[in-house]
Amino acid sequence: MNADLNWRPLEIGPSDVGAAATAEGLLAHLRDHGDLEDLLVKEKAVVFRGFGVAPGELDGALDLLLPNRLAYVHGNSPRTKVGKNVYTSTEYPQEYTISMHNEMSYAHQWPARLAFYCEVAPATGGATPVVDGVRWLEALDDEVREAFAGGVRYTQNLHDGYGLGKSWQQTFETDDRGAVEEFLAGAEAGWEWKADGTLRITQLRRATTRHPVDGTEVWFNQADQWHAAGLGDETAATLARILPPEDLPQSVTFADGSPIPAEWVLQIRDRGLDSAVDVDWNAGDLLLIDNVMVGHGRRPFTGSRRVLVAMSNSAADAARAEQLRTAVDAA
């Protein structure tokens, strides 16, 4: 399947759908529209702009946009939980670009949808770039795509409260080792508790995936974010002086354990960003994306940008979860 080089997220404003320029106008449109599954498969990403959704009105919109809001369990990005499975989008320093990625593509299961909400728009910059996964895959050299065909191996070292990166308690939102082990067993991950309390996790994953509805193959891994080369020469060199590769907070190799060349990592990062389309923010805007078809990132910014994120599984998964809850309640 060839990528549409002119692809952009669909923008929906009040005048486009004959709705009031208010949060209630958006809610009425979403209620009338029904489930967004077909629209997302077709458009891949949708921006709801001009409805002026206030922070106190966000939950109502998210309840309609996301069929089953998920906790950010096993997420590796620094975030703060600010509501009912609503998080800050990232707390990475504002002067840096965050490269393109599909949320939790390194995990056994990942959210099907993401919704971003702009509470405070930045003074300058701060766009959320989004990239069509087909275009990203096709932008890579043949030798890179072929080399990654065997998949990748992710390694995490999660400390016990003090150290670089996130602790295992923060990552899994629990201090129960048994609950963490149960989660990892279900995620087909390997793990080891170190003497200092560090939890080392290894995961073998594919480098591409296919969309569950239309079968489209997309680039779907976070090799460039987990590889030291993606951090820049100076940062990578500093980490190399502090820690051996196997003890870094996160690292990645090919599935067989062989190293991924730094130049390929940079190609993946740069071509993803070059292929992306920027979504600029106004306070009250919402962006809904299909997390399989579309990668996202963040441009540098100035000022007090505050963008929140929530995630969900698919409508089908949500229905199965509700059936399970009903069966448990009836037992």
Tab-separated table of C-alpha atoms in Angstrom:
chain	number	residue	atom	x	y	z
A	1	MET	CA	0.000	0.000	0.000
A	2	ASN	CA	1.452	3.346	-1.028
A	3	ALA	CA	1.347	6.216	1.443
A	4	ASP	CA	-0.753	9.314	0.760
A	5	LEU	CA	1.883	12.037	0.732
A	6	ASN	CA	-0.837	14.683	1.210
A	7	TRP	CA	-2.368	13.072	4.287
A	8	ARG	CA	-3.365	15.345	7.145
A	9	PRO	CA	-5.638	14.827	10.152
A	10	LEU	CA	-9.275	15.692	9.513
A	11	GLU	CA	-10.221	18.964	11.230
A	12	ILE	CA	-13.761	19.356	12.563
A	13	GLY	CA	-15.030	22.716	13.790
A	14	PRO	CA	-18.486	23.844	14.895
A	15	SER	CA	-19.415	25.249	11.468
A	16	ASP	CA	-18.420	21.989	9.760
A	17	VAL	CA	-21.054	19.992	11.631
A	18	GLY	CA	-23.637	22.663	12.425
A	19	ALA	CA	-22.867	22.608	16.130
A	20	ALA	CA	-22.559	25.309	18.765
A	21	ALA	CA	-19.007	26.500	19.442
A	22	THR	CA	-19.142	25.075	22.952
A	23	ALA	CA	-18.206	21.872	24.738
A	24	GLU	CA	-21.880	20.887	24.765
A	25	GLY	CA	-21.963	21.437	21.002
A	26	LEU	CA	-19.085	18.978	20.641
A	27	LEU	CA	-20.739	16.472	22.974
A	28	ALA	CA	-23.989	16.670	21.012
A	29	HIS	CA	-22.103	16.056	17.760
A	30	LEU	CA	-20.258	13.086	19.240
A	31	ARG	CA	-23.459	11.586	20.623
A	32	ASP	CA	-25.172	11.934	17.239
A	33	HIS	CA	-22.177	10.572	15.350
A	34	GLY	CA	-22.020	7.354	17.330
A	35	ASP	CA	-18.830	5.343	17.552
A	36	LEU	CA	-15.790	6.832	15.832
A	37	GLU	CA	-14.205	3.537	14.770
A	38	ASP	CA	-15.062	3.837	11.056
A	39	LEU	CA	-14.081	7.521	10.930
A	40	LEU	CA	-10.711	6.812	12.552
A	41	VAL	CA	-9.971	3.908	10.212
A	42	LYS	CA	-10.642	6.241	7.281
A	43	GLU	CA	-9.035	9.471	8.547
A	44	LYS	CA	-6.446	8.071	11.026
A	45	ALA	CA	-6.559	11.235	13.143
A	46	VAL	CA	-9.169	13.912	13.872
A	47	VAL	CA	-8.750	17.392	15.387
A	48	PHE	CA	-11.774	18.939	17.124
A	49	ARG	CA	-11.008	22.643	17.013
A	50	GLY	CA	-12.969	25.702	18.073
A	51	PHE	CA	-15.295	24.113	20.629
A	52	GLY	CA	-13.405	25.688	23.540
A	53	VAL	CA	-13.555	22.684	25.847
A	54	ALA	CA	-12.672	23.806	29.386
A	55	PRO	CA	-10.767	21.564	31.820
A	56	GLY	CA	-13.918	20.875	33.827
A	57	GLU	CA	-15.677	19.708	30.655
A	58	LEU	CA	-12.932	17.335	29.512
A	59	ASP	CA	-14.225	14.156	31.167
A	60	GLY	CA	-17.502	14.336	29.248
A	61	ALA	CA	-15.683	14.572	25.928
A	62	LEU	CA	-13.228	11.795	26.792
A	63	ASP	CA	-16.057	9.483	27.835
A	64	LEU	CA	-17.361	9.712	24.257
A	65	LEU	CA	-14.039	9.738	22.428
A	66	LEU	CA	-12.492	6.831	24.337
A	67	PRO	CA	-14.676	3.763	24.880
A	68	ASN	CA	-12.663	2.390	27.796
A	69	ARG	CA	-10.082	4.690	29.344
A	70	LEU	CA	-6.883	2.881	30.315
A	71	ALA	CA	-4.267	3.428	33.006
A	72	TYR	CA	-0.730	4.123	31.774
A	73	VAL	CA	0.629	0.857	33.158
A	74	HIS	CA	4.109	-0.151	31.886
A	75	GLY	CA	4.500	3.214	30.197
A	76	ASN	CA	8.067	4.506	30.028
A	77	SER	CA	7.472	8.229	29.483
A	78	PRO	CA	7.585	10.616	32.494
A	79	ARG	CA	3.989	11.672	33.227
A	80	THR	CA	1.804	12.822	36.092
A	81	LYS	CA	-1.666	11.416	36.631
A	82	VAL	CA	-4.099	14.336	36.863
A	83	GLY	CA	-7.528	12.711	36.691
A	84	LYS	CA	-9.482	9.569	35.826
A	85	ASN	CA	-6.768	7.875	33.743
A	86	VAL	CA	-5.772	11.282	32.376
A	87	TYR	CA	-2.076	12.187	32.342
A	88	THR	CA	0.244	14.992	31.381
A	89	SER	CA	1.339	14.224	27.823
A	90	THR	CA	5.015	14.263	28.800
A	91	GLU	CA	7.365	16.014	31.190
A	92	TYR	CA	10.385	15.933	28.904
A	93	PRO	CA	12.230	19.297	28.902
A	94	GLN	CA	10.509	21.818	26.641
A	95	GLU	CA	13.595	22.727	24.607
A	96	TYR	CA	13.823	19.227	23.115
A	97	THR	CA	11.981	17.508	20.285
A	98	ILE	CA	10.273	14.226	21.114
A	99	SER	CA	10.637	11.914	18.135
A	100	MET	CA	7.796	10.037	16.486
A	101	HIS	CA	6.408	6.937	18.162
A	102	ASN	CA	3.254	4.884	18.616
A	103	GLU	CA	2.292	4.796	22.276
A	104	MET	CA	3.563	1.643	24.011
A	105	SER	CA	4.461	-0.108	20.748
A	106	TYR	CA	7.138	-1.937	22.759
A	107	ALA	CA	4.462	-3.601	24.916
A	108	HIS	CA	2.475	-6.805	24.476
A	109	GLN	CA	-0.702	-4.727	24.223
A	110	TRP	CA	-1.014	-1.083	23.343
A	111	PRO	CA	-3.872	1.431	23.327
A	112	ALA	CA	-5.923	1.584	20.154
A	113	ARG	CA	-6.734	5.280	20.524
A	114	LEU	CA	-5.152	8.346	22.071
A	115	ALA	CA	-6.852	11.648	22.822
A	116	PHE	CA	-4.793	14.796	23.446
A	117	TYR	CA	-6.310	17.898	25.027
A	118	CYS	CA	-4.760	21.352	25.105
A	119	GLU	CA	-5.410	23.022	28.438
A	120	VAL	CA	-2.766	25.745	28.020
A	121	ALA	CA	-1.359	26.616	24.591
A	122	PRO	CA	2.385	27.354	24.362
A	123	ALA	CA	3.670	30.845	23.614
A	124	THR	CA	5.556	29.518	20.575
A	125	GLY	CA	6.105	26.091	19.053
A	126	GLY	CA	4.885	23.012	20.897
A	127	ALA	CA	3.004	21.389	18.017
A	128	THR	CA	2.191	17.698	18.195
A	129	PRO	CA	3.567	16.209	14.959
A	130	VAL	CA	1.704	13.155	13.674
A	131	VAL	CA	2.940	10.716	11.045
A	132	ASP	CA	1.146	8.188	8.862
A	133	GLY	CA	2.733	4.835	9.759
A	134	VAL	CA	2.623	3.698	6.129
A	135	ARG	CA	4.516	6.785	5.009
A	136	TRP	CA	7.102	6.311	7.775
A	137	LEU	CA	7.658	2.685	6.751
A	138	GLU	CA	8.027	3.589	3.079
A	139	ALA	CA	10.421	6.453	3.883
A	140	LEU	CA	13.040	4.033	5.232
A	141	ASP	CA	15.776	2.476	3.123
A	142	ASP	CA	15.177	-1.089	1.963
A	143	GLU	CA	18.145	-2.369	3.967
A	144	VAL	CA	16.720	-0.907	7.170
A	145	ARG	CA	13.287	-2.448	6.641
A	146	GLU	CA	14.869	-5.803	5.813
A	147	ALA	CA	17.194	-5.723	8.848
A	148	PHE	CA	14.276	-5.076	11.197
A	149	ALA	CA	12.121	-7.841	9.711
A	150	GLY	CA	13.223	-10.210	12.496
A	151	GLY	CA	11.996	-7.858	15.219
A	152	VAL	CA	13.682	-6.171	18.169
A	153	ARG	CA	14.579	-6.896	21.785
A	154	TYR	CA	13.771	-4.212	24.376
A	155	THR	CA	15.470	-4.156	27.782
A	156	GLN	CA	14.348	-2.044	30.744
A	157	ASN	CA	16.054	-1.540	34.089
A	158	LEU	CA	13.539	-0.079	36.531
A	159	HIS	CA	15.050	0.992	39.845
A	160	ASP	CA	13.505	0.527	43.294
A	161	GLY	CA	13.029	4.207	44.078
A	162	TYR	CA	16.417	5.822	43.466
A	163	GLY	CA	18.205	5.957	40.122
A	164	LEU	CA	17.937	7.031	36.489
A	165	GLY	CA	14.553	6.872	34.810
A	166	LYS	CA	11.320	5.613	36.331
A	167	SER	CA	11.012	3.180	39.222
A	168	TRP	CA	9.125	-0.062	38.785
A	169	GLN	CA	6.544	1.223	41.263
A	170	GLN	CA	5.870	4.302	39.101
A	171	THR	CA	5.849	2.268	35.905
A	172	PHE	CA	3.277	-0.263	37.095
A	173	GLU	CA	1.368	2.014	39.517
A	174	THR	CA	1.789	-0.515	42.341
A	175	ASP	CA	4.332	-1.596	44.964
A	176	ASP	CA	3.174	-5.238	44.809
A	177	ARG	CA	5.871	-7.393	43.198
A	178	GLY	CA	3.426	-10.237	42.685
A	179	ALA	CA	1.077	-8.005	40.701
A	180	VAL	CA	3.985	-6.851	38.523
A	181	GLU	CA	5.086	-10.427	37.859
A	182	GLU	CA	1.532	-11.433	36.950
A	183	PHE	CA	1.330	-8.522	34.506
A	184	LEU	CA	4.672	-9.391	32.902
A	185	ALA	CA	3.785	-13.062	32.569
A	186	GLY	CA	0.632	-12.076	30.703
A	187	ALA	CA	2.686	-9.713	28.550
A	188	GLU	CA	5.040	-12.518	27.438
A	189	ALA	CA	7.998	-10.615	28.896
A	190	GLY	CA	11.042	-11.933	30.713
A	191	TRP	CA	12.071	-10.398	34.038
A	192	GLU	CA	14.656	-10.600	36.769
A	193	TRP	CA	14.793	-8.951	40.205
A	194	LYS	CA	18.329	-7.714	40.907
A	195	ALA	CA	19.943	-7.675	44.354
A	196	ASP	CA	19.547	-3.886	44.626
A	197	GLY	CA	15.799	-4.086	43.931
A	198	THR	CA	16.072	-3.189	40.248
A	199	LEU	CA	13.649	-4.969	37.927
A	200	ARG	CA	15.135	-5.957	34.553
A	201	ILE	CA	12.574	-6.652	31.832
A	202	THR	CA	13.210	-8.043	28.345
A	203	GLN	CA	10.658	-8.132	25.551
A	204	LEU	CA	10.845	-9.519	22.016
A	205	ARG	CA	8.578	-7.573	19.676
A	206	ARG	CA	7.929	-7.098	15.970
A	207	ALA	CA	9.166	-3.960	14.231
A	208	THR	CA	6.008	-3.538	12.146
A	209	THR	CA	2.387	-4.462	12.702
A	210	ARG	CA	-0.816	-4.601	10.694
A	211	HIS	CA	-3.913	-2.603	11.442
A	212	PRO	CA	-6.570	-4.898	12.949
A	213	VAL	CA	-9.327	-3.574	10.658
A	214	ASP	CA	-7.834	-3.103	7.186
A	215	GLY	CA	-4.576	-5.059	7.490
A	216	THR	CA	-2.346	-2.150	6.496
A	217	GLU	CA	1.310	-2.686	7.486
A	218	VAL	CA	2.903	0.186	9.407
A	219	TRP	CA	6.214	0.945	11.114
A	220	PHE	CA	5.528	0.161	14.768
A	221	ASN	CA	8.424	0.122	17.203
A	222	GLN	CA	10.398	2.495	19.404
A	223	ALA	CA	13.923	1.438	18.494
A	224	ASP	CA	15.067	5.022	17.931
A	225	GLN	CA	13.779	6.142	21.347
A	226	TRP	CA	15.261	3.189	23.235
A	227	HIS	CA	18.658	3.336	21.485
A	228	ALA	CA	21.385	5.535	22.994
A	229	ALA	CA	22.118	7.065	19.571
A	230	GLY	CA	18.658	8.601	19.561
A	231	LEU	CA	19.615	10.703	22.575
A	232	GLY	CA	22.352	12.599	20.729
A	233	ASP	CA	26.118	12.079	20.790
A	234	GLU	CA	26.818	14.002	23.994
A	235	THR	CA	24.091	12.354	26.072
A	236	ALA	CA	24.934	8.897	24.719
A	237	ALA	CA	28.612	9.376	25.551
A	238	THR	CA	27.777	10.526	29.077
A	239	LEU	CA	25.573	7.497	29.708
A	240	ALA	CA	28.252	5.186	28.299
A	241	ARG	CA	30.710	6.562	30.863
A	242	ILE	CA	28.264	5.981	33.715
A	243	LEU	CA	26.696	2.626	32.838
A	244	PRO	CA	27.367	-0.409	30.653
A	245	PRO	CA	24.749	-0.888	27.882
A	246	GLU	CA	22.976	-3.698	29.730
A	247	ASP	CA	22.360	-1.452	32.760
A	248	LEU	CA	20.890	1.566	30.972
A	249	PRO	CA	17.303	2.452	31.989
A	250	GLN	CA	16.254	1.273	28.536
A	251	SER	CA	18.016	-0.147	25.516
A	252	VAL	CA	17.246	-2.044	22.329
A	253	THR	CA	18.928	-4.522	19.989
A	254	PHE	CA	17.798	-6.703	17.151
A	255	ALA	CA	15.840	-9.723	18.356
A	256	ASP	CA	18.928	-11.941	18.239
A	257	GLY	CA	20.823	-9.553	20.520
A	258	SER	CA	23.005	-8.036	17.794
A	259	PRO	CA	23.467	-4.245	17.918
A	260	ILE	CA	21.422	-1.849	15.801
A	261	PRO	CA	23.729	0.530	13.876
A	262	ALA	CA	23.513	4.108	15.113
A	263	GLU	CA	23.104	5.474	11.578
A	264	TRP	CA	19.964	3.382	11.104
A	265	VAL	CA	18.552	4.665	14.377
A	266	LEU	CA	19.088	8.247	13.237
A	267	GLN	CA	17.511	7.501	9.859
A	268	ILE	CA	14.399	6.119	11.566
A	269	ARG	CA	14.158	9.127	13.884
A	270	ASP	CA	14.794	11.795	11.246
A	271	ARG	CA	12.605	10.377	8.489
A	272	GLY	CA	9.734	9.943	10.910
A	273	LEU	CA	9.961	13.601	11.867
A	274	ASP	CA	10.454	14.706	8.255
A	275	SER	CA	7.314	12.806	7.208
A	276	ALA	CA	5.170	14.232	9.990
A	277	VAL	CA	2.431	16.873	9.898
A	278	ASP	CA	2.285	19.375	12.761
A	279	VAL	CA	-0.903	19.859	14.765
A	280	ASP	CA	-0.696	23.305	16.381
A	281	TRP	CA	-2.606	23.960	19.566
A	282	ASN	CA	-5.210	26.398	20.809
A	283	ALA	CA	-6.610	26.054	24.318
A	284	GLY	CA	-9.643	23.764	24.277
A	285	ASP	CA	-8.596	21.732	21.201
A	286	LEU	CA	-8.780	17.941	21.136
A	287	LEU	CA	-6.828	15.534	18.908
A	288	LEU	CA	-7.947	11.910	18.513
A	289	ILE	CA	-5.604	9.450	16.805
A	290	ASP	CA	-5.572	5.807	15.792
A	291	ASN	CA	-2.481	4.689	17.712
A	292	VAL	CA	-1.633	1.921	15.231
A	293	MET	CA	-1.923	3.971	12.051
A	294	VAL	CA	-0.421	7.187	13.407
A	295	GLY	CA	2.746	7.990	15.361
A	296	HIS	CA	3.106	11.209	17.325
A	297	GLY	CA	5.791	13.361	18.946
A	298	ARG	CA	6.330	16.909	20.224
A	299	ARG	CA	8.077	20.003	18.905
A	300	PRO	CA	10.073	22.279	21.245
A	301	PHE	CA	8.198	25.217	22.748
A	302	THR	CA	8.337	28.295	24.915
A	303	GLY	CA	5.851	29.323	27.570
A	304	SER	CA	3.593	27.210	29.772
A	305	ARG	CA	2.317	24.476	27.468
A	306	ARG	CA	-0.022	21.966	29.134
A	307	VAL	CA	-1.356	19.134	26.994
A	308	LEU	CA	-3.084	16.164	28.600
A	309	VAL	CA	-3.473	12.664	27.180
A	310	ALA	CA	-5.761	9.708	27.737
A	311	MET	CA	-5.898	6.379	25.967
A	312	SER	CA	-8.262	3.495	25.357
A	313	ASN	CA	-8.483	0.127	23.714
A	314	SER	CA	-10.787	-0.520	20.762
A	315	ALA	CA	-14.558	-0.541	20.986
A	316	ALA	CA	-14.506	-4.325	20.529
A	317	ASP	CA	-12.015	-4.710	23.382
A	318	ALA	CA	-14.102	-2.402	25.552
A	319	ALA	CA	-17.202	-4.499	24.865
A	320	ARG	CA	-15.357	-7.673	25.858
A	321	ALA	CA	-14.108	-5.973	29.031
A	322	GLU	CA	-17.668	-4.919	29.909
A	323	GLN	CA	-18.933	-8.473	29.305
A	324	LEU	CA	-16.227	-9.775	31.646
A	325	ARG	CA	-17.133	-7.235	34.338
A	326	THR	CA	-20.812	-8.168	34.016
A	327	ALA	CA	-20.011	-11.879	34.326
A	328	VAL	CA	-17.848	-11.258	37.415
A	329	ASP	CA	-20.548	-9.125	39.035
A	330	ALA	CA	-23.155	-11.834	38.378
A	331	ALA	CA	-20.998	-14.642	39.784
